[in-house]
C-alpha cells in the first residue's frame, strides 16, 4: 500500500523555491523561485543575488546607502534569475516564488510568457510596488495564487 504522507506538487515546487532561497547572501531578504512547465517539470530555478562575476565580497549588501553603495543597484531578483536560467521556453509556465513578485519582476514574468504565479508571502502588499505588480498582472491576465506551504520536514525525509 502506498504511503499517504507524500507532499503535493505545490509543496514540492515551493520546497525547491525555498531551498534555493537559502543560497542567497542577502542579510535581510532571501527569495527563491522555481519555474515549472505544464508537465510538472522544473525548467528554471533562482534566488536573489549579484550577477556572475560581481563579487559578494566586494559589492555592498547594505540598503541604507546611496544607490551606488546599496544592493539595489546590483542584485538580480530570484524571478529574473529563474527566467534567465531556464533550460527551455517558459511560455505558459507557472512560477513558484516565496515572495510576491515586485513590479520589475512582474514585467519580466509577463514578457516571458509565464501565465501563473504561486507565492507564499505578500508581506509588502501595502506598498506601491506591490500594487503596481497587481495592476500589470491583472491587465496581462497572469494569475496569482497564495498557497499554504506549511512546514516540510526535510531532515525527517532523509533519515
Ligand atoms: Zn523582483
PDB file of C-alpha atoms and ligand atoms in Angstrom:
ATOM      1  CA  UNK A   1       0.000   0.000   0.000  1.00  0.00           C
ATOM      2  CA  UNK A   2       1.348   3.446  -0.913  1.00  0.00           C
ATOM      3  CA  UNK A   3       2.130   5.995   1.763  1.00  0.00           C
ATOM      4  CA  UNK A   4      -0.254   8.898   2.315  1.00  0.00           C
ATOM      5  CA  UNK A   5       2.085  11.497   3.772  1.00  0.00           C
ATOM      6  CA  UNK A   6       3.779  12.429   0.487  1.00  0.00           C
ATOM      7  CA  UNK A   7       3.950  16.127  -0.371  1.00  0.00           C
ATOM      8  CA  UNK A   8       1.788  17.781  -3.031  1.00  0.00           C
ATOM      9  CA  UNK A   9       3.196  19.231  -6.273  1.00  0.00           C
ATOM     10  CA  UNK A  10       2.711  22.705  -4.801  1.00  0.00           C
ATOM     11  CA  UNK A  11       4.676  21.783  -1.687  1.00  0.00           C
ATOM     12  CA  UNK A  12       7.343  20.103  -3.790  1.00  0.00           C
ATOM     13  CA  UNK A  13       7.946  23.057  -6.127  1.00  0.00           C
ATOM     14  CA  UNK A  14       7.657  25.644  -3.361  1.00  0.00           C
ATOM     15  CA  UNK A  15      10.079  23.457  -1.407  1.00  0.00           C
ATOM     16  CA  UNK A  16      12.593  23.769  -4.251  1.00  0.00           C
ATOM     17  CA  UNK A  17      11.995  27.535  -4.352  1.00  0.00           C
ATOM     18  CA  UNK A  18      12.531  27.912  -0.608  1.00  0.00           C
ATOM     19  CA  UNK A  19      15.630  25.710  -0.670  1.00  0.00           C
ATOM     20  CA  UNK A  20      17.010  27.926  -3.458  1.00  0.00           C
ATOM     21  CA  UNK A  21      16.357  30.978  -1.275  1.00  0.00           C
ATOM     22  CA  UNK A  22      18.814  29.594   1.278  1.00  0.00           C
ATOM     23  CA  UNK A  23      21.601  30.147  -1.289  1.00  0.00           C
ATOM     24  CA  UNK A  24      21.123  33.927  -1.114  1.00  0.00           C
ATOM     25  CA  UNK A  25      23.778  36.001   0.657  1.00  0.00           C
ATOM     26  CA  UNK A  26      21.388  38.916   1.240  1.00  0.00           C
ATOM     27  CA  UNK A  27      21.485  39.634   5.001  1.00  0.00           C
ATOM     28  CA  UNK A  28      17.864  40.850   5.059  1.00  0.00           C
ATOM     29  CA  UNK A  29      15.877  39.154   2.312  1.00  0.00           C
ATOM     30  CA  UNK A  30      16.061  35.667   0.907  1.00  0.00           C
ATOM     31  CA  UNK A  31      13.792  34.849  -2.018  1.00  0.00           C
ATOM     32  CA  UNK A  32      13.671  31.714  -4.154  1.00  0.00           C
ATOM     33  CA  UNK A  33      11.855  30.896  -7.389  1.00  0.00           C
ATOM     34  CA  UNK A  34      11.117  27.716  -9.324  1.00  0.00           C
ATOM     35  CA  UNK A  35       9.562  27.651 -12.812  1.00  0.00           C
ATOM     36  CA  UNK A  36       7.559  24.593 -13.812  1.00  0.00           C
ATOM     37  CA  UNK A  37       6.074  23.665 -17.186  1.00  0.00           C
ATOM     38  CA  UNK A  38       2.706  22.029 -17.852  1.00  0.00           C
ATOM     39  CA  UNK A  39       4.242  18.568 -17.456  1.00  0.00           C
ATOM     40  CA  UNK A  40       5.273  19.317 -13.866  1.00  0.00           C
ATOM     41  CA  UNK A  41       8.916  19.571 -14.883  1.00  0.00           C
ATOM     42  CA  UNK A  42      11.228  22.130 -13.346  1.00  0.00           C
ATOM     43  CA  UNK A  43      12.725  24.297 -16.103  1.00  0.00           C
ATOM     44  CA  UNK A  44      14.318  27.108 -14.093  1.00  0.00           C
ATOM     45  CA  UNK A  45      15.334  27.997 -10.545  1.00  0.00           C
ATOM     46  CA  UNK A  46      16.817  31.123  -8.985  1.00  0.00           C
ATOM     47  CA  UNK A  47      17.435  33.192  -5.891  1.00  0.00           C
ATOM     48  CA  UNK A  48      18.318  36.829  -5.278  1.00  0.00           C
ATOM     49  CA  UNK A  49      21.984  37.517  -5.864  1.00  0.00           C
ATOM     50  CA  UNK A  50      24.536  39.544  -7.780  1.00  0.00           C
ATOM     51  CA  UNK A  51      25.276  38.888 -11.468  1.00  0.00           C
ATOM     52  CA  UNK A  52      28.053  36.500 -12.477  1.00  0.00           C
ATOM     53  CA  UNK A  53      31.460  37.979 -11.754  1.00  0.00           C
ATOM     54  CA  UNK A  54      30.064  40.598  -9.353  1.00  0.00           C
ATOM     55  CA  UNK A  55      31.681  39.501  -6.125  1.00  0.00           C
ATOM     56  CA  UNK A  56      29.606  39.074  -2.967  1.00  0.00           C
ATOM     57  CA  UNK A  57      32.707  40.093  -1.060  1.00  0.00           C
ATOM     58  CA  UNK A  58      33.414  43.307  -2.992  1.00  0.00           C
ATOM     59  CA  UNK A  59      29.941  44.675  -3.697  1.00  0.00           C
ATOM     60  CA  UNK A  60      27.650  46.079  -0.997  1.00  0.00           C
ATOM     61  CA  UNK A  61      24.763  44.158   0.582  1.00  0.00           C
ATOM     62  CA  UNK A  62      23.555  47.208   2.541  1.00  0.00           C
ATOM     63  CA  UNK A  63      20.313  49.042   1.779  1.00  0.00           C
ATOM     64  CA  UNK A  64      20.638  52.376   3.551  1.00  0.00           C
ATOM     65  CA  UNK A  65      23.386  53.989   1.491  1.00  0.00           C
ATOM     66  CA  UNK A  66      23.321  55.821  -1.825  1.00  0.00           C
ATOM     67  CA  UNK A  67      22.189  53.714  -4.768  1.00  0.00           C
ATOM     68  CA  UNK A  68      25.812  53.252  -5.835  1.00  0.00           C
ATOM     69  CA  UNK A  69      26.672  51.790  -2.434  1.00  0.00           C
ATOM     70  CA  UNK A  70      23.497  49.745  -1.914  1.00  0.00           C
ATOM     71  CA  UNK A  71      22.455  46.296  -3.073  1.00  0.00           C
ATOM     72  CA  UNK A  72      19.595  47.736  -5.128  1.00  0.00           C
ATOM     73  CA  UNK A  73      21.953  48.800  -7.897  1.00  0.00           C
ATOM     74  CA  UNK A  74      23.362  45.293  -8.301  1.00  0.00           C
ATOM     75  CA  UNK A  75      21.071  42.496  -7.147  1.00  0.00           C
ATOM     76  CA  UNK A  76      19.208  40.262  -9.598  1.00  0.00           C
ATOM     77  CA  UNK A  77      15.900  39.074  -8.145  1.00  0.00           C
ATOM     78  CA  UNK A  78      15.036  35.388  -7.818  1.00  0.00           C
ATOM     79  CA  UNK A  79      12.337  35.514 -10.504  1.00  0.00           C
ATOM     80  CA  UNK A  80      14.679  37.178 -13.006  1.00  0.00           C
ATOM     81  CA  UNK A  81      17.401  34.626 -12.310  1.00  0.00           C
ATOM     82  CA  UNK A  82      14.939  31.750 -12.713  1.00  0.00           C
ATOM     83  CA  UNK A  83      13.767  33.133 -16.077  1.00  0.00           C
ATOM     84  CA  UNK A  84      17.334  33.757 -17.253  1.00  0.00           C
ATOM     85  CA  UNK A  85      18.465  30.313 -16.062  1.00  0.00           C
ATOM     86  CA  UNK A  86      15.565  28.467 -17.705  1.00  0.00           C
ATOM     87  CA  UNK A  87      16.579  25.478 -19.783  1.00  0.00           C
ATOM     88  CA  UNK A  88      13.556  25.672 -22.086  1.00  0.00           C
ATOM     89  CA  UNK A  89      10.781  28.094 -23.009  1.00  0.00           C
ATOM     90  CA  UNK A  90       8.845  29.421 -20.018  1.00  0.00           C
ATOM     91  CA  UNK A  91       5.803  30.227 -22.186  1.00  0.00           C
ATOM     92  CA  UNK A  92       2.603  29.238 -20.327  1.00  0.00           C
ATOM     93  CA  UNK A  93       4.654  28.051 -17.347  1.00  0.00           C
ATOM     94  CA  UNK A  94       3.998  28.524 -13.620  1.00  0.00           C
ATOM     95  CA  UNK A  95       6.471  30.322 -11.363  1.00  0.00           C
ATOM     96  CA  UNK A  96       6.641  29.371  -7.686  1.00  0.00           C
ATOM     97  CA  UNK A  97       8.142  32.195  -5.668  1.00  0.00           C
ATOM     98  CA  UNK A  98       8.473  32.553  -1.912  1.00  0.00           C
ATOM     99  CA  UNK A  99       7.572  36.280  -2.011  1.00  0.00           C
ATOM    100  CA  UNK A 100       5.049  38.045  -4.269  1.00  0.00           C
ATOM    101  CA  UNK A 101       6.965  39.492  -7.262  1.00  0.00           C
ATOM    102  CA  UNK A 102       7.940  43.162  -7.354  1.00  0.00           C
ATOM    103  CA  UNK A 103       6.870  45.340 -10.292  1.00  0.00           C
ATOM    104  CA  UNK A 104      10.173  44.848 -12.127  1.00  0.00           C
ATOM    105  CA  UNK A 105       9.907  41.064 -11.911  1.00  0.00           C
ATOM    106  CA  UNK A 106       6.243  41.187 -12.892  1.00  0.00           C
ATOM    107  CA  UNK A 107       7.296  42.888 -16.127  1.00  0.00           C
ATOM    108  CA  UNK A 108       9.708  40.026 -16.842  1.00  0.00           C
ATOM    109  CA  UNK A 109       7.129  37.386 -15.896  1.00  0.00           C
ATOM    110  CA  UNK A 110       4.591  38.915 -18.285  1.00  0.00           C
ATOM    111  CA  UNK A 111       7.040  39.394 -21.154  1.00  0.00           C
ATOM    112  CA  UNK A 112       8.470  35.878 -20.824  1.00  0.00           C
ATOM    113  CA  UNK A 113       5.008  34.326 -21.252  1.00  0.00           C
ATOM    114  CA  UNK A 114       4.636  32.847 -17.762  1.00  0.00           C
ATOM    115  CA  UNK A 115       0.916  32.550 -17.047  1.00  0.00           C
ATOM    116  CA  UNK A 116       0.654  31.680 -13.373  1.00  0.00           C
ATOM    117  CA  UNK A 117       2.321  32.784 -10.125  1.00  0.00           C
ATOM    118  CA  UNK A 118       2.135  30.813  -6.891  1.00  0.00           C
ATOM    119  CA  UNK A 119       3.537  32.532  -3.819  1.00  0.00           C
ATOM    120  CA  UNK A 120       3.660  32.177  -0.043  1.00  0.00           C
ATOM    121  CA  UNK A 121       4.305  35.653   1.380  1.00  0.00           C
ATOM    122  CA  UNK A 122       2.851  39.015   0.376  1.00  0.00           C
ATOM    123  CA  UNK A 123       4.309  40.972   3.261  1.00  0.00           C
ATOM    124  CA  UNK A 124       4.680  44.077   1.078  1.00  0.00           C
ATOM    125  CA  UNK A 125       1.022  44.072  -0.015  1.00  0.00           C
ATOM    126  CA  UNK A 126       0.513  47.653   1.196  1.00  0.00           C
ATOM    127  CA  UNK A 127       3.294  49.102  -0.950  1.00  0.00           C
ATOM    128  CA  UNK A 128       3.006  50.810  -4.333  1.00  0.00           C
ATOM    129  CA  UNK A 129       5.470  48.285  -5.741  1.00  0.00           C
ATOM    130  CA  UNK A 130       3.023  45.501  -4.927  1.00  0.00           C
ATOM    131  CA  UNK A 131       0.019  47.437  -6.206  1.00  0.00           C
ATOM    132  CA  UNK A 132       1.807  48.213  -9.486  1.00  0.00           C
ATOM    133  CA  UNK A 133       2.585  44.495  -9.835  1.00  0.00           C
ATOM    134  CA  UNK A 134      -1.039  43.522  -9.337  1.00  0.00           C
ATOM    135  CA  UNK A 135      -2.184  46.206 -11.752  1.00  0.00           C
ATOM    136  CA  UNK A 136       0.099  44.879 -14.506  1.00  0.00           C
ATOM    137  CA  UNK A 137      -0.545  41.191 -13.839  1.00  0.00           C
ATOM    138  CA  UNK A 138      -4.311  41.739 -13.951  1.00  0.00           C
ATOM    139  CA  UNK A 139      -4.043  43.651 -17.237  1.00  0.00           C
ATOM    140  CA  UNK A 140      -1.871  40.903 -18.745  1.00  0.00           C
ATOM    141  CA  UNK A 141      -4.039  38.018 -17.496  1.00  0.00           C
ATOM    142  CA  UNK A 142      -1.310  36.447 -15.394  1.00  0.00           C
ATOM    143  CA  UNK A 143      -2.951  34.696 -12.462  1.00  0.00           C
ATOM    144  CA  UNK A 144      -1.522  34.656  -8.956  1.00  0.00           C
ATOM    145  CA  UNK A 145      -2.430  32.397  -6.071  1.00  0.00           C
ATOM    146  CA  UNK A 146      -1.300  32.385  -2.468  1.00  0.00           C
ATOM    147  CA  UNK A 147      -0.612  28.853  -1.321  1.00  0.00           C
ATOM    148  CA  UNK A 148      -0.267  27.354   2.110  1.00  0.00           C
ATOM    149  CA  UNK A 149       3.201  25.910   2.224  1.00  0.00           C
ATOM    150  CA  UNK A 150       3.176  24.529   5.729  1.00  0.00           C
ATOM    151  CA  UNK A 151       6.249  23.050   7.265  1.00  0.00           C
ATOM    152  CA  UNK A 152       8.157  20.416   5.393  1.00  0.00           C
ATOM    153  CA  UNK A 153      10.385  18.207   7.436  1.00  0.00           C
ATOM    154  CA  UNK A 154      13.365  17.812   5.127  1.00  0.00           C
ATOM    155  CA  UNK A 155      15.515  16.178   7.760  1.00  0.00           C
ATOM    156  CA  UNK A 156      12.918  13.611   8.622  1.00  0.00           C
ATOM    157  CA  UNK A 157      12.649  12.679   4.941  1.00  0.00           C
ATOM    158  CA  UNK A 158      16.302  11.719   4.612  1.00  0.00           C
ATOM    159  CA  UNK A 159      16.649   9.764   7.827  1.00  0.00           C
TER     160      UNK A 159
HETATM  161 ZN1  LIG B   1      11.642  41.483  -8.164  1.00  0.00          ZN
END
